[in-house]
Tab-separated table of C-alpha atoms in Angstrom:
chain	number	residue	atom	x	y	z
L	6	MET	CA	51.935	54.875	125.997
L	7	THR	CA	48.346	53.668	125.963
L	8	GLY	CA	46.744	51.007	128.118
L	9	TYR	CA	48.443	52.096	131.355
L	10	ASN	CA	46.307	52.896	134.360
L	11	ASN	CA	48.007	54.469	137.353
L	12	SER	CA	45.232	56.687	138.635
L	13	ASP	CA	46.158	56.060	142.271
L	14	ALA	CA	49.594	57.641	141.890
L	15	PRO	CA	49.962	61.249	143.048
L	16	GLU	CA	50.040	63.913	140.364
L	17	GLU	CA	53.154	65.992	139.835
L	18	SER	CA	53.045	69.289	141.725
L	19	ALA	CA	53.166	72.614	139.926
L	20	ALA	CA	54.871	74.248	142.923
L	21	SER	CA	57.200	71.696	144.508
L	22	ARG	CA	58.586	72.239	147.983
L	23	LEU	CA	62.008	71.047	146.792
L	24	ARG	CA	63.163	72.630	143.533
L	25	VAL	CA	66.531	72.319	141.805
L	26	ALA	CA	67.547	74.765	139.068
L	27	GLY	CA	70.685	74.434	136.930
L	28	VAL	CA	72.777	72.897	139.688
L	29	ALA	CA	76.417	71.861	139.405
L	30	VAL	CA	78.094	70.019	142.268
L	31	GLY	CA	81.169	67.897	142.822
L	32	TYR	CA	84.288	67.411	144.896
L	33	GLY	CA	86.991	70.063	144.665
L	34	ASP	CA	87.230	71.460	141.156
L	35	ALA	CA	85.772	68.346	139.509
L	36	PRO	CA	82.025	68.709	138.803
L	37	ILE	CA	80.141	65.420	138.962
L	38	VAL	CA	76.623	66.784	138.513
L	39	ARG	CA	76.204	69.443	135.833
L	40	ASP	CA	73.283	71.693	134.899
L	41	VAL	CA	70.663	69.568	136.658
L	42	SER	CA	67.131	70.863	137.206
L	43	LEU	CA	64.313	69.008	138.947
L	44	ASP	CA	61.011	69.900	140.580
L	45	VAL	CA	60.450	67.093	143.083
L	46	PRO	CA	56.725	66.164	143.113
L	47	ASP	CA	55.143	66.729	146.509
L	48	GLY	CA	53.595	63.776	148.334
L	49	ALA	CA	55.040	61.283	145.873
L	50	LEU	CA	57.774	58.654	145.660
L	51	THR	CA	60.490	59.875	143.294
L	52	VAL	CA	63.162	57.328	142.345
L	53	LEU	CA	66.596	58.154	140.918
L	54	VAL	CA	68.299	55.488	138.798
L	55	GLY	CA	71.399	55.477	136.637
L	56	PRO	CA	74.678	53.643	136.025
L	57	ASN	CA	77.388	53.627	138.677
L	58	GLY	CA	79.131	56.988	138.703
L	59	SER	CA	76.212	58.829	137.134
L	60	GLY	CA	75.983	61.316	140.019
L	61	LYS	CA	72.909	60.027	141.862
L	62	SER	CA	74.414	60.062	145.351
L	63	THR	CA	76.205	63.354	144.733
L	64	PHE	CA	72.935	64.915	143.616
L	65	MET	CA	71.200	63.520	146.704
L	66	LYS	CA	73.861	65.048	148.980
L	67	ALA	CA	73.415	68.408	147.278
L	68	MET	CA	69.654	68.308	147.877
L	69	ALA	CA	70.374	67.564	151.547
L	70	ARG	CA	72.970	70.380	151.705
L	71	VAL	CA	75.714	67.921	152.616
L	72	LEU	CA	77.608	69.124	149.527
L	73	PRO	CA	77.573	72.763	148.387
L	74	VAL	CA	76.540	73.611	144.842
L	75	SER	CA	79.017	75.479	142.638
L	76	ALA	CA	76.353	76.747	140.247
L	77	GLY	CA	72.591	77.011	140.156
L	78	GLU	CA	70.277	76.935	143.137
L	79	ILE	CA	68.236	74.586	145.294
L	80	ARG	CA	65.118	75.980	146.966
L	81	LEU	CA	63.220	74.539	149.904
L	82	ASP	CA	59.756	75.989	150.419
L	83	GLY	CA	60.672	78.855	148.129
L	84	ARG	CA	63.819	79.825	150.050
L	85	PRO	CA	67.439	79.251	148.962
L	86	LEU	CA	68.590	76.067	150.687
L	87	ARG	CA	72.150	77.313	151.181
L	88	SER	CA	71.035	80.284	153.326
L	89	THR	CA	68.375	78.484	155.366
L	90	PRO	CA	69.456	77.830	158.996
L	91	THR	CA	70.637	74.255	159.513
L	92	ARG	CA	68.178	73.412	162.278
L	93	GLU	CA	65.309	74.727	160.172
L	94	VAL	CA	66.415	72.574	157.225
L	95	ALA	CA	66.581	69.543	159.529
L	96	LYS	CA	62.969	70.128	160.576
L	97	GLN	CA	61.840	70.066	156.943
L	98	LEU	CA	64.172	67.575	155.255
L	99	ALA	CA	65.748	64.308	156.436
L	100	LEU	CA	68.564	62.329	154.796
L	101	LEU	CA	69.286	58.626	155.188
L	102	PRO	CA	72.756	58.187	153.653
L	103	GLN	CA	74.125	55.099	151.992
L	104	GLY	CA	75.202	52.244	154.279
L	105	PRO	CA	74.751	53.785	157.753
L	106	ILE	CA	76.308	51.879	160.659
L	107	ALA	CA	74.992	52.037	164.224
L	108	PRO	CA	77.483	52.142	167.119
L	109	GLU	CA	78.018	48.785	168.782
L	110	GLY	CA	75.421	48.070	171.453
L	111	LEU	CA	73.075	50.891	170.443
L	112	ARG	CA	69.484	49.815	170.952
L	113	VAL	CA	66.743	50.389	168.422
L	114	ARG	CA	64.864	52.911	170.553
L	115	GLU	CA	68.078	54.877	171.102
L	116	LEU	CA	68.799	54.930	167.374
L	117	VAL	CA	65.305	56.096	166.461
L	118	ALA	CA	65.448	58.759	169.182
L	119	GLN	CA	68.361	60.396	167.352
L	120	GLY	CA	65.810	61.547	164.801
L	121	ARG	CA	64.483	63.972	167.415
L	122	TYR	CA	67.763	65.885	167.630
L	123	PRO	CA	66.598	68.832	165.439
L	124	HIS	CA	63.714	69.389	167.860
L	125	GLN	CA	65.978	69.701	170.922
L	126	SER	CA	67.497	72.921	172.249
L	127	LEU	CA	68.667	74.491	175.495
L	128	LEU	CA	65.101	75.596	176.107
L	129	ARG	CA	63.448	72.418	174.908
L	130	GLN	CA	64.684	69.130	176.312
L	131	TRP	CA	63.315	65.616	175.811
L	132	SER	CA	59.549	65.558	176.272
L	133	ARG	CA	56.549	63.254	176.105
L	134	GLU	CA	56.000	64.536	172.564
L	135	ASP	CA	59.450	63.233	171.583
L	136	ALA	CA	58.801	59.828	173.154
L	137	GLU	CA	55.464	59.576	171.345
L	138	ALA	CA	57.108	60.514	168.037
L	139	VAL	CA	59.709	57.766	168.509
L	140	ASP	CA	57.054	55.149	169.299
L	141	ALA	CA	54.946	56.251	166.322
L	142	ALA	CA	57.951	56.016	163.994
L	143	MET	CA	58.832	52.524	165.220
L	144	ARG	CA	55.249	51.396	164.710
L	145	ALA	CA	55.137	52.881	161.208
L	146	ALA	CA	58.358	51.091	160.264
L	147	ASP	CA	57.233	47.876	162.003
L	148	VAL	CA	60.215	47.703	164.358
L	149	ILE	CA	58.617	48.522	167.713
L	150	GLN	CA	58.937	44.851	168.702
L	151	PHE	CA	62.732	45.320	168.493
L	152	ALA	CA	62.770	48.535	170.563
L	153	ASP	CA	65.028	47.210	173.326
L	154	ARG	CA	67.280	45.047	171.170
L	155	PRO	CA	70.711	46.095	169.887
L	156	VAL	CA	70.555	47.216	166.271
L	157	SER	CA	73.524	44.970	165.467
L	158	ASP	CA	71.507	41.864	166.430
L	159	LEU	CA	68.957	42.416	163.648
L	160	SER	CA	68.920	41.261	160.040
L	161	GLY	CA	69.834	43.617	157.211
L	162	GLY	CA	66.228	44.371	156.335
L	163	GLN	CA	65.269	44.915	159.978
L	164	ARG	CA	68.205	47.280	160.506
L	165	GLN	CA	67.219	49.273	157.452
L	166	ARG	CA	63.693	49.642	158.817
L	167	CYS	CA	65.196	50.972	162.046
L	168	TRP	CA	67.070	53.648	160.114
L	169	ILE	CA	63.886	54.546	158.273
L	170	ALA	CA	62.139	54.810	161.648
L	171	MET	CA	64.838	57.253	162.727
L	172	VAL	CA	64.187	59.619	159.805
L	173	LEU	CA	60.427	59.223	160.336
L	174	ALA	CA	60.906	60.320	163.955
L	175	GLN	CA	62.463	63.510	162.613
L	176	GLU	CA	58.934	64.369	161.397
L	177	THR	CA	59.993	66.099	158.201
L	178	GLY	CA	57.837	66.465	155.132
L	179	ILE	CA	60.683	65.456	152.809
L	180	LEU	CA	62.770	62.261	153.081
L	181	LEU	CA	65.887	61.570	151.006
L	182	LEU	CA	67.099	57.946	151.046
L	183	ASP	CA	70.301	56.910	149.281
L	184	GLU	CA	70.187	53.249	148.193
L	185	PRO	CA	68.130	51.943	151.137
L	186	THR	CA	67.674	48.511	149.495
L	187	THR	CA	71.313	47.757	148.608
L	188	PHE	CA	72.498	44.241	149.573
L	189	LEU	CA	68.984	43.160	150.591
L	190	ASP	CA	67.165	40.097	149.237
L	191	LEU	CA	64.505	40.856	146.633
L	192	LYS	CA	61.627	40.021	149.005
L	193	VAL	CA	63.056	42.389	151.615
L	194	GLN	CA	63.539	45.089	148.961
L	195	VAL	CA	59.899	44.800	147.919
L	196	ASP	CA	58.666	44.943	151.526
L	197	LEU	CA	60.809	48.014	152.169
L	198	MET	CA	59.557	49.771	149.047
L	199	ARG	CA	55.963	49.022	150.039
L	200	LEU	CA	56.688	50.781	153.316
L	201	LEU	CA	58.137	53.819	151.531
L	202	ARG	CA	55.234	53.995	149.099
L	203	ARG	CA	52.798	53.867	152.010
L	204	ILE	CA	54.643	56.708	153.742
L	205	ALA	CA	54.281	58.841	150.620
L	206	ARG	CA	50.659	58.051	149.859
L	207	GLU	CA	49.133	57.768	153.321
L	208	ASP	CA	51.221	60.373	155.158
L	209	GLY	CA	51.559	62.747	152.210
L	210	ARG	CA	55.335	62.931	152.596
L	211	THR	CA	57.703	63.608	149.729
L	212	LEU	CA	60.290	60.859	149.190
L	213	VAL	CA	63.343	60.806	146.934
L	214	VAL	CA	65.038	57.397	146.772
L	215	VAL	CA	68.146	56.210	144.921
L	216	LEU	CA	67.802	52.620	143.661
L	217	HIS	CA	69.846	50.203	141.548
L	218	GLU	CA	67.223	47.551	140.790
L	219	LEU	CA	65.480	48.790	137.644
L	220	ASN	CA	62.376	46.634	137.921
L	221	VAL	CA	61.912	47.548	141.584
L	222	ALA	CA	62.172	51.215	140.608
L	223	ALA	CA	59.611	50.760	137.829
L	224	ALA	CA	57.254	48.889	140.154
L	225	PHE	CA	57.121	51.566	142.851
L	226	ALA	CA	58.090	54.987	141.498
L	227	ASP	CA	55.480	57.687	141.050
L	228	HIS	CA	58.111	59.847	139.362
L	229	LEU	CA	61.193	58.275	137.757
L	230	VAL	CA	64.452	60.133	137.113
L	231	MET	CA	67.218	58.602	134.967
L	232	MET	CA	70.734	60.042	135.255
L	233	LYS	CA	73.877	59.506	133.216
L	234	ASP	CA	77.237	61.284	133.313
L	235	GLY	CA	76.026	63.800	135.863
L	236	ARG	CA	72.921	64.852	133.966
L	237	ILE	CA	69.248	63.962	133.935
L	238	LEU	CA	68.468	62.316	130.606
L	239	ALA	CA	64.828	61.425	131.290
L	240	GLU	CA	62.236	62.045	133.979
L	241	GLY	CA	58.502	61.737	134.423
L	242	ARG	CA	55.864	59.115	135.060
L	243	VAL	CA	57.143	55.576	134.800
L	244	GLU	CA	55.208	54.594	131.690
L	245	ARG	CA	56.722	57.512	129.762
L	246	VAL	CA	60.300	57.110	130.966
L	247	PHE	CA	60.847	53.364	131.382
L	248	THR	CA	61.175	52.383	127.718
L	249	ALA	CA	63.558	50.233	125.703
L	250	ALA	CA	64.965	53.384	124.091
L	251	THR	CA	65.794	55.133	127.373
L	252	LEU	CA	67.258	51.967	128.907
L	253	ARG	CA	69.535	51.715	125.889
L	254	GLU	CA	70.517	55.392	126.066
L	255	VAL	CA	71.064	55.592	129.816
L	256	PHE	CA	72.400	52.123	130.668
L	257	GLY	CA	73.553	50.762	127.304
L	258	LEU	CA	71.122	47.922	128.014
L	259	GLU	CA	69.332	46.060	125.247
L	260	ALA	CA	66.046	44.931	126.751
L	261	ASN	CA	62.436	44.262	125.959
L	262	VAL	CA	60.008	46.315	128.055
L	263	LEU	CA	56.844	44.375	128.834
L	264	ARG	CA	53.798	45.078	130.974
L	265	ASP	CA	53.109	43.355	134.270
L	266	PRO	CA	49.590	41.979	133.679
L	267	ALA	CA	48.678	42.489	137.348
L	268	SER	CA	49.780	46.112	137.825
L	269	GLY	CA	50.257	47.421	134.294
L	270	ARG	CA	53.729	48.578	135.301
L	271	PRO	CA	56.617	48.200	132.844
L	272	VAL	CA	59.141	45.403	133.373
L	273	CYS	CA	62.469	45.107	131.567
L	274	VAL	CA	63.737	41.757	130.308
L	275	PRO	CA	67.354	41.919	129.099
L	276	ILE	CA	67.972	40.555	125.619
L	277	VAL	CA	70.617	37.861	125.951
L	278	GLY	CA	70.324	36.234	122.535
L	279	PRO	CA	70.090	32.537	121.637
L	280	ILE	CA	71.522	30.097	124.140
L	281	GLU	CA	74.185	29.123	121.604
L	282	THR	CA	75.396	32.735	121.503
L	283	VAL	CA	75.494	33.154	125.260
L	284	LEU	CA	76.902	29.696	126.002
L	285	PRO	CA	78.867	28.573	122.922
L	286	TRP	CA	79.816	25.280	124.568
L	287	ARG	CA	76.142	24.253	124.504
L	288	ALA	CA	76.101	24.419	120.697
L	289	ALA	CA	78.878	21.845	120.498
L	290	GLN	CA	76.921	19.225	122.438
């Protein structure tokens, strides 16, 4: 589409660190994700969207090697993910799963410190480098002021920032986050997505995020992936993918797609019809 200017967004990489080729994955003998291929752009914020049950979280778990693939291959830095040693994977790729819960009484600093686990061994115990990484992660996520407070005492948005600080402390180049904004107020969602976008653009990290809010996804994604029935139906830069036609095909949603005059980003406005159609009782008044 013409008239869209997003020159500050990272370009798609020709040789992605995380590459998915013809993958099938599921639970038992039931495949949920089928024949999915994706080259995740390096140093960019990639967002996965799709209806409930479309396979987003399953696909995310496969990329994190939480679930094994039954067909196809995932490569990390050119090597098959399935045969890469676990500790080595954990030094390159971090996963924040959906709805994590901290143990009762666990303090923020203790939670964030768990991100340093892949860097520990019998020969390498906790060091000043680890402590500095934890402090840096808390500062980046803007939670250092809560360092000595129990995680359970914080608001939903503050807790989510603590979890993000934990994966930042892991110091991986790739972060996978499954629905980090679920159940948060819109303002908190926007603040959280600003943080994630900054991590991608200023730190050069590669982020893959599952979201439900379509307009939030369109506002922040550098690369947008739309899934339905276990397959990728559309992917690419937001202005190419976020159209009325793809929203209809993927979500069954009739909507007008407009342009935010401030950012140039697409915004969807559902078509609800005349007020008399939506609320018949109003027509009788």
